[in-house]
mmCIF file of C-alpha atoms and ligand atoms in Angstrom:
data_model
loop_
_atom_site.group_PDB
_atom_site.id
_atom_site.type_symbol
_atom_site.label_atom_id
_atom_site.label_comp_id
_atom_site.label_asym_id
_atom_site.label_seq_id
_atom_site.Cartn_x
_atom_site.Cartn_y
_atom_site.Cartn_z
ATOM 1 C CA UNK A 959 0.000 0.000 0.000
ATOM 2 C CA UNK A 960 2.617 2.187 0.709
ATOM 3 C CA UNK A 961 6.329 1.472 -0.262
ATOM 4 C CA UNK A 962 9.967 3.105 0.049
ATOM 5 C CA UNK A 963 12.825 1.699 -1.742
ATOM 6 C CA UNK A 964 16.064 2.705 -0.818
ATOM 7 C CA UNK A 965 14.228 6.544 0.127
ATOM 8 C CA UNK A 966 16.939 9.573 1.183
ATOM 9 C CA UNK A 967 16.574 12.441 1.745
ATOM 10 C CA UNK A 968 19.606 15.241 1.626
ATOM 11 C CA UNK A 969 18.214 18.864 2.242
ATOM 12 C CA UNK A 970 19.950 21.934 -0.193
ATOM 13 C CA UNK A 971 21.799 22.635 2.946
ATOM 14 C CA UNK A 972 23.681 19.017 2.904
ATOM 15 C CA UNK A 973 21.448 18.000 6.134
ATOM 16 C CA UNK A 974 20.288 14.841 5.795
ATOM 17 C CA UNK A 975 16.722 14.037 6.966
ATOM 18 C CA UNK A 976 16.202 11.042 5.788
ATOM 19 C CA UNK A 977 18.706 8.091 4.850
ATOM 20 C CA UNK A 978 18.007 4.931 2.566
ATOM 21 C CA UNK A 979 14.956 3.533 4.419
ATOM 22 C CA UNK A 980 12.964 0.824 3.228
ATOM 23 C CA UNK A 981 9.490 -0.151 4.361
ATOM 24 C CA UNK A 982 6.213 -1.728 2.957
ATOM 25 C CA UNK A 983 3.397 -0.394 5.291
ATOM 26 C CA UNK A 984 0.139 -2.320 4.139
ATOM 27 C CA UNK A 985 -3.557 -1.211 4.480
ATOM 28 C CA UNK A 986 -5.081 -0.716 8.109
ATOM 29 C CA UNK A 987 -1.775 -0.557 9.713
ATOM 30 C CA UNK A 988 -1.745 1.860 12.517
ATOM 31 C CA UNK A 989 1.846 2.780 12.028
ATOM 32 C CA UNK A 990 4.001 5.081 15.050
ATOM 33 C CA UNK A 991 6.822 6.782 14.210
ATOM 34 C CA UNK A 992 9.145 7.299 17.038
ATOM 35 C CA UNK A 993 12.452 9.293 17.327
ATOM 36 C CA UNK A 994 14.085 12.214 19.013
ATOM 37 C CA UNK A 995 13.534 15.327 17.292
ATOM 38 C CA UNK A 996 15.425 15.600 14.247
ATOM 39 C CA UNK A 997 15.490 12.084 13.281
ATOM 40 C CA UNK A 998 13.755 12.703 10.066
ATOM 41 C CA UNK A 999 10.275 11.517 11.217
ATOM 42 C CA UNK A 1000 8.390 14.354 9.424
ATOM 43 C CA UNK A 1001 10.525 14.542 6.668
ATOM 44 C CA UNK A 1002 9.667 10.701 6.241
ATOM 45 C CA UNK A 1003 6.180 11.583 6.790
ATOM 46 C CA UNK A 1004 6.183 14.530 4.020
ATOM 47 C CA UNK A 1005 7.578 12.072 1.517
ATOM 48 C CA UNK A 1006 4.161 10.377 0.839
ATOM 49 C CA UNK A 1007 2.604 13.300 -0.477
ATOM 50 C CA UNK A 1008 5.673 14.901 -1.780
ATOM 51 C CA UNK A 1009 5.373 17.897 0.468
ATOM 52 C CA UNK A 1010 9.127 17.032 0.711
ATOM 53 C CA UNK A 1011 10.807 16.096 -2.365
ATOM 54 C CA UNK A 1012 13.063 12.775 -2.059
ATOM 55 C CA UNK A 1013 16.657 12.751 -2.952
ATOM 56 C CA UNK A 1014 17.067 8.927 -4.077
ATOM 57 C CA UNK A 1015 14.878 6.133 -4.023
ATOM 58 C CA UNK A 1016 11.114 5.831 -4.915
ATOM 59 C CA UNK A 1017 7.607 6.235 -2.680
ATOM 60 C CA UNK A 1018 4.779 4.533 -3.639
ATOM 61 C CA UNK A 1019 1.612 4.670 -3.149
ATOM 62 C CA UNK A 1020 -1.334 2.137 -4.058
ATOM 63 C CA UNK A 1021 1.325 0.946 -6.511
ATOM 64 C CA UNK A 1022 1.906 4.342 -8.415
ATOM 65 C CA UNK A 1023 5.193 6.223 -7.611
ATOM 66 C CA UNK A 1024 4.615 9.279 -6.293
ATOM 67 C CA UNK A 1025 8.261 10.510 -6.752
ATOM 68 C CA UNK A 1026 8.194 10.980 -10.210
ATOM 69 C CA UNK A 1027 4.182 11.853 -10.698
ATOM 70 C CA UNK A 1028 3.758 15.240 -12.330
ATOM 71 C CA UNK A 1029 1.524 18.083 -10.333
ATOM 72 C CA UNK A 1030 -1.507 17.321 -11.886
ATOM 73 C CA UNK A 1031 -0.982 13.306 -10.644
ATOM 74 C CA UNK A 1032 0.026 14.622 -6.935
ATOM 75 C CA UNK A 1033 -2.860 16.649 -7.047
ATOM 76 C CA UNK A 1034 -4.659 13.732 -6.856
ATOM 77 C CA UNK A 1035 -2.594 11.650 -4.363
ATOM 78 C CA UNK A 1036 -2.790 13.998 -2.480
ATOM 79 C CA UNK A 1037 -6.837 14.285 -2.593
ATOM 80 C CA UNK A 1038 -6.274 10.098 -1.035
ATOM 81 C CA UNK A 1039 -3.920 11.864 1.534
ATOM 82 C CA UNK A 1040 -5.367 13.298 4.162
ATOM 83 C CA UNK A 1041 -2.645 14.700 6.486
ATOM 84 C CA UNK A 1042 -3.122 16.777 10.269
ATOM 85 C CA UNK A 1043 -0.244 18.540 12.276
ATOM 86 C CA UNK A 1044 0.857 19.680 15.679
ATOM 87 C CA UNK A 1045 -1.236 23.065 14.969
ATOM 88 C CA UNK A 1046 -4.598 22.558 14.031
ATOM 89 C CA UNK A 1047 -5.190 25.227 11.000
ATOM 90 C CA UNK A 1048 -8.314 25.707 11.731
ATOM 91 C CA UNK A 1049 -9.713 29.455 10.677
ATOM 92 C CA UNK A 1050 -10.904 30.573 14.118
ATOM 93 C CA UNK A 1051 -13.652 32.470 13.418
ATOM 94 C CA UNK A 1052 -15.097 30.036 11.353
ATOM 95 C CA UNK A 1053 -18.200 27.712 11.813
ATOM 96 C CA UNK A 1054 -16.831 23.670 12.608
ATOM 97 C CA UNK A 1055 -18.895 22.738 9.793
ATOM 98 C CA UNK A 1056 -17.213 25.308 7.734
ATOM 99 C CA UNK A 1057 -14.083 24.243 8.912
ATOM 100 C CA UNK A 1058 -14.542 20.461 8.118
ATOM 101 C CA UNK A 1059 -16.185 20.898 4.695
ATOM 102 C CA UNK A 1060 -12.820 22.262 3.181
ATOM 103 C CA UNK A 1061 -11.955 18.973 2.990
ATOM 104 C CA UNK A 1062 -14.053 18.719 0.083
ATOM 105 C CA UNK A 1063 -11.958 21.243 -2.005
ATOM 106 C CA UNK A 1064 -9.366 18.748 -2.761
ATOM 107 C CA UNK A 1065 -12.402 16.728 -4.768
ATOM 108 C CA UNK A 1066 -13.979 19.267 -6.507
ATOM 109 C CA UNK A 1067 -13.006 21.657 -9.591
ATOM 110 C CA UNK A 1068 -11.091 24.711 -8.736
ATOM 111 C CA UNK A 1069 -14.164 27.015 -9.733
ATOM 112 C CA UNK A 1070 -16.734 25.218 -7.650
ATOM 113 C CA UNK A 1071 -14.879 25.514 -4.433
ATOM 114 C CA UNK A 1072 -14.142 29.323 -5.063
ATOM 115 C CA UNK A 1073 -17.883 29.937 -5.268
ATOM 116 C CA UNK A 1074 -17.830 27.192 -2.441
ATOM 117 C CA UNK A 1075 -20.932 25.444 -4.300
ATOM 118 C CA UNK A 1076 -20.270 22.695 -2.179
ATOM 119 C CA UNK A 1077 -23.475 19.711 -2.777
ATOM 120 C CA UNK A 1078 -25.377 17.697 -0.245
ATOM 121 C CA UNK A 1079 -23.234 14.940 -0.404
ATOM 122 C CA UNK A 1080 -20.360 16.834 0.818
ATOM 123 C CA UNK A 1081 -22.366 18.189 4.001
ATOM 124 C CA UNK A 1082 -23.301 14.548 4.748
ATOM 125 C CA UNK A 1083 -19.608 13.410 4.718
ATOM 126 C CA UNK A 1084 -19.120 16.470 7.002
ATOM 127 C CA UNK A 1085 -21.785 15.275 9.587
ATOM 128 C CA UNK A 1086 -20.517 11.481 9.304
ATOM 129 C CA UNK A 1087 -16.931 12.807 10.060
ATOM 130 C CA UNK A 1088 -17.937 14.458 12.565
ATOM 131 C CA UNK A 1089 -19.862 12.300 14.406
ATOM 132 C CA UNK A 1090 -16.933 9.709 14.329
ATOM 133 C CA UNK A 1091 -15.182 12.324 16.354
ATOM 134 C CA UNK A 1092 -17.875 12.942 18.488
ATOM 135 C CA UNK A 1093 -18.746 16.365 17.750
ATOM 136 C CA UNK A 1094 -21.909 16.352 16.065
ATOM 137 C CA UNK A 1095 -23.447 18.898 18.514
ATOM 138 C CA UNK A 1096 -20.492 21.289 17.512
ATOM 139 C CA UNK A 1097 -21.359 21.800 13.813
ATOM 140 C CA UNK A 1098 -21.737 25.394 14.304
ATOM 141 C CA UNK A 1099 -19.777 26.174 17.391
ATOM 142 C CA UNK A 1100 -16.742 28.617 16.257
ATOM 143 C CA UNK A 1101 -13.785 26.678 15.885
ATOM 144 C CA UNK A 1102 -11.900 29.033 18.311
ATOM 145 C CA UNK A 1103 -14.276 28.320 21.339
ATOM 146 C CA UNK A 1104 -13.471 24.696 21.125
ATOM 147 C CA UNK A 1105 -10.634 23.113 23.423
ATOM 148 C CA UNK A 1106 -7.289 22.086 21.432
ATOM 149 C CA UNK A 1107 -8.024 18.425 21.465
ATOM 150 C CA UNK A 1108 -11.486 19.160 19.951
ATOM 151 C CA UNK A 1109 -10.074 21.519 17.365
ATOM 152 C CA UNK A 1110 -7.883 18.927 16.742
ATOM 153 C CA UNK A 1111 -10.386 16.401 16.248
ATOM 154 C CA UNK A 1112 -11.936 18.885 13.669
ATOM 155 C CA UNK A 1113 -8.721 18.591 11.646
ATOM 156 C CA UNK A 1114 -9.191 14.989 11.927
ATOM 157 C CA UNK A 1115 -12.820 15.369 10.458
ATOM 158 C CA UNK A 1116 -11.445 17.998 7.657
ATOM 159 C CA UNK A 1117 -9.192 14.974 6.311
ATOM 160 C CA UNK A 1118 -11.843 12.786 6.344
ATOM 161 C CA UNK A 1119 -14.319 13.823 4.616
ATOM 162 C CA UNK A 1120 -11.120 13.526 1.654
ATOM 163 C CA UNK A 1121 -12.198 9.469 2.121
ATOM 164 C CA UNK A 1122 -8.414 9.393 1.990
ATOM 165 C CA UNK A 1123 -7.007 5.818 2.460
ATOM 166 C CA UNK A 1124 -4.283 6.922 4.160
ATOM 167 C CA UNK A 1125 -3.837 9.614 7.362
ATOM 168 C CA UNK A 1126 -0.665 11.663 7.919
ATOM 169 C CA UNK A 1127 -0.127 12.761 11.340
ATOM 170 C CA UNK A 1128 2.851 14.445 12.636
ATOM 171 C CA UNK A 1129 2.755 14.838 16.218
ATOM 172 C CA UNK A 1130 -0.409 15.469 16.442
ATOM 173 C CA UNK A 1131 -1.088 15.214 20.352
ATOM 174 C CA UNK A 1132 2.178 17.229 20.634
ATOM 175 C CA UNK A 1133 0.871 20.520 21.972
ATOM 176 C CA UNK A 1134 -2.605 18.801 24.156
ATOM 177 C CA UNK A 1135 -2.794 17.545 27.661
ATOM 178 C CA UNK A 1136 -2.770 13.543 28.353
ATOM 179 C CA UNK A 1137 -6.766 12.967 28.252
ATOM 180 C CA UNK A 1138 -7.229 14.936 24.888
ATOM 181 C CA UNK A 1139 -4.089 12.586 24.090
ATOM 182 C CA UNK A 1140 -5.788 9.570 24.446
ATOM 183 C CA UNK A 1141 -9.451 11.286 22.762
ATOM 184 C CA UNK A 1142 -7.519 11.526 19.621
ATOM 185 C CA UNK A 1143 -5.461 8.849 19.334
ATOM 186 C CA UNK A 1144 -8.535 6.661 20.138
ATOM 187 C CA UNK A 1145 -10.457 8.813 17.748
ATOM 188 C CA UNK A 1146 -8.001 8.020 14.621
ATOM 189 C CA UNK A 1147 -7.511 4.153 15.711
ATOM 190 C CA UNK A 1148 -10.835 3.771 15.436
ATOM 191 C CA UNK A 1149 -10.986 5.440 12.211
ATOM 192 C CA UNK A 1150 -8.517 3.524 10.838
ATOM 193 C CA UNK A 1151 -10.078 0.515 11.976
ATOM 194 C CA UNK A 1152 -13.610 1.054 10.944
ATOM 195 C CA UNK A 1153 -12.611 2.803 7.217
ATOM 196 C CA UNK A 1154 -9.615 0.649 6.699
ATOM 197 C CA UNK A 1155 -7.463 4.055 6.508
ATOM 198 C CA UNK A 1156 -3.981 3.189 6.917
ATOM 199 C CA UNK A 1157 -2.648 5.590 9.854
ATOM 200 C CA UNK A 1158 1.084 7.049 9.849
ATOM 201 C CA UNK A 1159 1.603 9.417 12.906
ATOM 202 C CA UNK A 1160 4.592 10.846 14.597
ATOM 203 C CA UNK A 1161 4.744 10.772 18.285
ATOM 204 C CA UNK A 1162 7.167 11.824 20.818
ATOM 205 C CA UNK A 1163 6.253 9.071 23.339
ATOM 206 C CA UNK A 1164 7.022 5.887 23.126
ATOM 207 C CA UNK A 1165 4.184 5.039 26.105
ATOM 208 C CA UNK A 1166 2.378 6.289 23.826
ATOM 209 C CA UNK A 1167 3.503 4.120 20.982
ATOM 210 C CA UNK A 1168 2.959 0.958 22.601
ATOM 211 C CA UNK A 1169 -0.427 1.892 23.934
ATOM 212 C CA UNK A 1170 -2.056 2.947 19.901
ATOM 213 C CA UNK A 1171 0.035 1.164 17.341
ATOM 214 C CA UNK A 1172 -0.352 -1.866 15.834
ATOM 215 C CA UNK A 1173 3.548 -1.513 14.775
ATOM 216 C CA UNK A 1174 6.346 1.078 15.664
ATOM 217 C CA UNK A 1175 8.807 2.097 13.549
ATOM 218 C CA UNK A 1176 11.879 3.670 15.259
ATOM 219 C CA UNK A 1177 14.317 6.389 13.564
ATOM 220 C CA UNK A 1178 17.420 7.231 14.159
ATOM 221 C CA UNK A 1179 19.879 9.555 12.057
ATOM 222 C CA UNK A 1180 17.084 9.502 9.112
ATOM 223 C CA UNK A 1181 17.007 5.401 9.241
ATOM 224 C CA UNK A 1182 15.365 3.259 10.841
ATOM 225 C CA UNK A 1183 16.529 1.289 14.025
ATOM 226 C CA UNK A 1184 13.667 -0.498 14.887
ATOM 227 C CA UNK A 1185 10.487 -1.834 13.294
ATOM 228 C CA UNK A 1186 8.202 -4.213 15.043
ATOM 229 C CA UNK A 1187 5.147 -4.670 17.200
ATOM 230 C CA UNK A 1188 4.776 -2.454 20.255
ATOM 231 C CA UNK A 1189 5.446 -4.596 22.904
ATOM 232 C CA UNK A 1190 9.004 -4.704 22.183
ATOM 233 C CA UNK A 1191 9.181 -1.099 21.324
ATOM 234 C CA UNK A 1192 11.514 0.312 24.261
ATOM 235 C CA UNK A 1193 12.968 3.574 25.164
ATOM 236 C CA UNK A 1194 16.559 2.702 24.393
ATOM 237 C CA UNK A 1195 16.097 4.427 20.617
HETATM 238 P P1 LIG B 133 10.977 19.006 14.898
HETATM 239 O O1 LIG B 133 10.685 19.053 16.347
HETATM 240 O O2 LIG B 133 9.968 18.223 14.096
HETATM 241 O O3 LIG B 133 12.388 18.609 14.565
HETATM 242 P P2 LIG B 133 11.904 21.536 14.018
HETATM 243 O O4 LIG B 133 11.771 22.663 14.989
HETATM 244 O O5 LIG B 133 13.209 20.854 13.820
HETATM 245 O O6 LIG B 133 10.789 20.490 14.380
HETATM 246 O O7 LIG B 133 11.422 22.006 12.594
HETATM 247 C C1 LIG B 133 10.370 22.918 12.418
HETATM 248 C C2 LIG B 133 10.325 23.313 10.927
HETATM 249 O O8 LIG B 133 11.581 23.819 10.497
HETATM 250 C C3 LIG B 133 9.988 22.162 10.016
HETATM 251 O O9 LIG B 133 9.136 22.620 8.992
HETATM 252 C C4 LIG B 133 11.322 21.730 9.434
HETATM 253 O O10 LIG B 133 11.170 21.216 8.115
HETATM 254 C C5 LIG B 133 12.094 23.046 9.407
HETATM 255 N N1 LIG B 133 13.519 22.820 9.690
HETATM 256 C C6 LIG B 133 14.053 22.024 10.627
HETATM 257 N N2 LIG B 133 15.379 22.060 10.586
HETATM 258 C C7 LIG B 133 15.714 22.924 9.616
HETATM 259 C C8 LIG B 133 16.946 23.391 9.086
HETATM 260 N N3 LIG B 133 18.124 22.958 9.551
HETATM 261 N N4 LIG B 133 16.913 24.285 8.087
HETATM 262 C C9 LIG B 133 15.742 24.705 7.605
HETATM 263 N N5 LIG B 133 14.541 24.296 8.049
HETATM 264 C C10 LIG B 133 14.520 23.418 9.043
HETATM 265 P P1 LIG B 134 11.803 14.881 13.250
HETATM 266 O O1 LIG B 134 10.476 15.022 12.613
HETATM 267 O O2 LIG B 134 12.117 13.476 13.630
HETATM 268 O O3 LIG B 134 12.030 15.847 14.349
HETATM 269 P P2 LIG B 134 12.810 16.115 10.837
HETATM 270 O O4 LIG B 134 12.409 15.270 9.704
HETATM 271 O O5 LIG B 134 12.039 17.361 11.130
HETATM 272 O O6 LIG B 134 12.920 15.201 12.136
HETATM 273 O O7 LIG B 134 14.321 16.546 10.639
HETATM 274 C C1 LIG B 134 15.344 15.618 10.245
HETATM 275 C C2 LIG B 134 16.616 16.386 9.979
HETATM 276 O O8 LIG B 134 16.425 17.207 8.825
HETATM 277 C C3 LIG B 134 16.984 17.339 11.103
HETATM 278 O O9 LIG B 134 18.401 17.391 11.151
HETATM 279 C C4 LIG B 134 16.432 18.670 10.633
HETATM 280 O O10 LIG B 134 17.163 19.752 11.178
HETATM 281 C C5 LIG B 134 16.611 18.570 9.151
HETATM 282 N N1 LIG B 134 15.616 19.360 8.402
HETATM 283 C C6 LIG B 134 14.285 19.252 8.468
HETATM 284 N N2 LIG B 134 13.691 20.110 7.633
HETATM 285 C C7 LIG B 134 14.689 20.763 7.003
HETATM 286 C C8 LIG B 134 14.749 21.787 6.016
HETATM 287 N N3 LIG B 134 13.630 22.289 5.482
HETATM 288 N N4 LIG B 134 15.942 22.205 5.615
HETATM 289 C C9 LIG B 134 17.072 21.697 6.126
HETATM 290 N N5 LIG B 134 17.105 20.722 7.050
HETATM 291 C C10 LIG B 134 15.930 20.275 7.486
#
């Protein structure tokens, strides 16, 4: 489902964020990245929707490279992509419904969305997202009056209603307190388990790791030192 052969990653500067990893992650797997900062777990992350341009080796997704796809083809990757970050970019003053239904943009012609002529279909995916994050009864709450781990579950809802099949997160519990934490993570596991959306996220904890993954992926340097199931994921990275 999703593949790297051989992927590196050398910034202009010389750094390198990312060195010769190989993986094949396969649909439903609820993958954690762990690492101290700096050891190329975003840049990994940004290499499956070519937000970050790889240096050598190929990424593939659903069998078609991404690496060498044109813009118009990771346009459209990207649409199956849906990705959330440490900072929610949500637009404050803006309805949760609003919010979510942005999503839609990446499906629709580049005209439509400017007039936002968005159809009933799209505001049904918005209420089925965000019922799976349980904020139905937010739909027109501002997005600024929610709490960080709701806005964040917004996010979550704004790449679903993409029907991506897969979910970028990078660190995306990084700046909320431990019970929003766990809200989200369980949010997005069972996501991925109930749509069959395979998960990638960053996390800084490895407690954390071992409580939400169904596999951990350790890096170190830009490679990877470890890759197995939880349980054996330890601290000593
Ligand atoms: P992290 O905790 O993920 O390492 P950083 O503070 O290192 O976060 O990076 C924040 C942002 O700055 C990211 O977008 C990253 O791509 C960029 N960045 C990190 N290191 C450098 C660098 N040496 N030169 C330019 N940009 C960088
Ligand atoms: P992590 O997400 O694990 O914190 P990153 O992928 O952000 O790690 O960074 C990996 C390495 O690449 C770090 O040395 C970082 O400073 C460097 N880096 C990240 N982004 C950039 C950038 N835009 N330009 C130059 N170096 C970068």
């Amino acid at each position: 489902m999703i593949t790297f052969q051989n992927v590196s990653k050398t910034y202009p500067n010389g750094v390198v964020g990312v060195r010769d990893v190989s993986l094949t992650i396969n649909r439903g797997e609820f993958i954690v990245l762990i690492g101290l900062s700096g050891a190329g777990k975003s840049t990994l992350l940004r290499t499956i929707n070519r937000l970050t341009e790889t240096t050598e080796g190929v990424v593939l997704v659903d069998g078609e490279s991404v690496t060498g796809a044109s813009s118009r083809d990771v346009r459209r990757i990207r649409g199956t992509i849906g990705m959330i970050f440490q900072s929610f970019n949500l637009v404050g003053v803006s309805t949760v419904q609003r919010n979510v239904i942005v999503g839609r943009l990446a499906h629709m012609p580049a005209w439509k969305g400017s007039l936002g002529l968005f159809s009933k279909a799209d505001y049904a995916l918005v209420d089925d997202a965000l019922s799976r994050v349980g904020l139905s009864d937010k739909l027109f709450s501002r997005a600024d009056q929610l709490s960080g781990g709701q806005q964040q579950r917004v996010a979550i809802a704004r790449a679903l209603v993409q029907q991506p099949s897969v979910l970028l997160a990078d660190e995306p519990v990084a700046s909320l307190d431990p019970v929003s934490t766990d809200r989200v993570l369980a949010d997005v596991r069972a996501i991925s388990q109930q749509l069959g959306i395979t998960v990638i996220t960053s996390l800084h904890s490895v407690a954390l790791a071992r409580k939400w993954a169904t596999r951990v992926i350790g890096m170190r340097d830009g490679g990877v030192v470890f890759d197995g199931l939880p349980e054996e994921a330890t601290d000593a990275r």
